[in-house]
């Protein structure tokens, strides 16, 4: 291996990925969904904006609010942890 070559480790078990070795990128993306139907409320637009501003000021930082809309999680995985990652996600599907 060349000196100064950046080493990769599995971010789950910590095992070092050998130079030229096989590794995987586990990527999960969580995106806010919509069925296109807006809740039918009697609230005025002003009231809805005021409520949204209140949510922002309640202590949720910008990043938290952004994560509620879109969040991407990426991790480097060895071959064994790739299967664990896959199985854990697939295991969430119950219905
Ligand atoms: Zn691993």
Short mmCIF file of C-alpha atoms and ligand atoms in Angstrom, two decimals:
data_model
loop_
_atom_site.label_atom_id
_atom_site.label_comp_id
_atom_site.label_asym_id
_atom_site.label_seq_id
_atom_site.Cartn_x
_atom_site.Cartn_y
_atom_site.Cartn_z
CA UNK A 1 0.00 0.00 0.00
CA UNK A 2 1.21 3.48 -0.78
CA UNK A 3 2.20 5.69 2.08
CA UNK A 4 -0.38 8.29 2.88
CA UNK A 5 -3.08 6.24 1.23
CA UNK A 6 -6.32 6.80 3.09
CA UNK A 7 -7.51 3.69 4.86
CA UNK A 8 -11.12 2.72 4.93
CA UNK A 9 -12.87 1.06 7.81
CA UNK A 10 -16.31 -0.46 8.00
CA UNK A 11 -18.35 2.08 9.93
CA UNK A 12 -20.34 -0.65 11.62
CA UNK A 13 -17.76 -3.15 12.92
CA UNK A 14 -14.61 -1.09 12.39
CA UNK A 15 -12.76 -3.72 10.38
CA UNK A 16 -10.20 -2.24 7.99
CA UNK A 17 -11.02 -2.58 4.32
CA UNK A 18 -7.80 -3.83 2.69
CA UNK A 19 -6.37 -1.77 -0.17
CA UNK A 20 -8.22 -2.79 -3.31
CA UNK A 21 -10.67 -4.79 -1.19
CA UNK A 22 -14.38 -4.95 -1.68
CA UNK A 23 -16.53 -2.67 0.38
CA UNK A 24 -20.04 -1.28 0.13
CA UNK A 25 -21.76 2.03 0.61
CA UNK A 26 -24.98 1.63 2.55
CA UNK A 27 -27.26 4.53 1.70
CA UNK A 28 -30.67 5.22 3.15
CA UNK A 29 -32.74 8.17 2.04
CA UNK A 30 -35.77 9.39 3.95
CA UNK A 31 -37.96 11.79 2.02
CA UNK A 32 -41.10 13.54 3.17
CA UNK A 33 -44.06 12.07 1.33
CA UNK A 34 -47.40 13.51 0.32
CA UNK A 35 -50.59 12.03 -1.00
CA UNK A 36 -51.41 15.45 -2.46
CA UNK A 37 -54.35 15.99 -0.13
CA UNK A 38 -54.16 19.00 2.13
CA UNK A 39 -55.82 18.58 5.51
CA UNK A 40 -59.17 20.31 5.55
CA UNK A 41 -58.97 22.82 8.36
CA UNK A 42 -60.77 26.01 9.08
CA UNK A 43 -57.48 27.70 9.77
CA UNK A 44 -56.65 30.85 7.89
CA UNK A 45 -53.40 31.10 5.95
CA UNK A 46 -52.14 33.62 8.53
CA UNK A 47 -52.85 31.19 11.34
CA UNK A 48 -51.08 28.36 9.50
CA UNK A 49 -48.01 30.54 8.92
CA UNK A 50 -48.01 31.60 12.56
CA UNK A 51 -48.13 27.92 13.59
CA UNK A 52 -45.24 27.05 11.27
CA UNK A 53 -43.16 29.92 12.66
CA UNK A 54 -43.95 28.74 16.17
CA UNK A 55 -42.61 25.26 15.24
CA UNK A 56 -39.39 26.86 13.98
CA UNK A 57 -38.98 28.97 17.09
CA UNK A 58 -39.76 26.05 19.40
CA UNK A 59 -36.13 25.08 19.30
CA UNK A 60 -35.90 22.98 16.20
CA UNK A 61 -32.72 24.00 14.45
CA UNK A 62 -32.61 24.45 10.72
CA UNK A 63 -30.89 21.09 10.23
CA UNK A 64 -33.59 19.25 12.18
CA UNK A 65 -36.28 20.89 10.08
CA UNK A 66 -34.39 20.02 6.89
CA UNK A 67 -34.05 16.41 8.06
CA UNK A 68 -37.81 16.17 8.40
CA UNK A 69 -38.04 16.84 4.67
CA UNK A 70 -35.01 14.98 3.38
CA UNK A 71 -32.31 13.01 5.11
CA UNK A 72 -29.62 10.85 3.60
CA UNK A 73 -27.61 8.42 5.70
CA UNK A 74 -24.48 6.93 4.16
CA UNK A 75 -22.04 4.45 5.62
CA UNK A 76 -19.09 2.37 4.51
CA UNK A 77 -19.72 -1.33 5.07
CA UNK A 78 -17.70 -4.52 4.88
CA UNK A 79 -19.30 -7.55 3.20
CA UNK A 80 -20.65 -8.96 6.46
CA UNK A 81 -22.15 -5.66 7.62
CA UNK A 82 -23.71 -5.13 4.18
CA UNK A 83 -25.95 -8.11 4.94
CA UNK A 84 -26.76 -6.80 8.42
CA UNK A 85 -27.63 -3.36 6.98
CA UNK A 86 -29.84 -4.92 4.29
CA UNK A 87 -31.56 -7.31 6.69
CA UNK A 88 -32.29 -4.59 9.27
CA UNK A 89 -33.93 -2.40 6.68
CA UNK A 90 -35.87 -5.28 5.14
CA UNK A 91 -36.86 -6.40 8.63
CA UNK A 92 -38.68 -3.08 9.10
CA UNK A 93 -41.18 -4.01 6.41
CA UNK A 94 -44.11 -5.58 8.23
CA UNK A 95 -47.11 -4.69 6.11
ZN1 LIG B 1 -18.32 -4.44 9.09
#
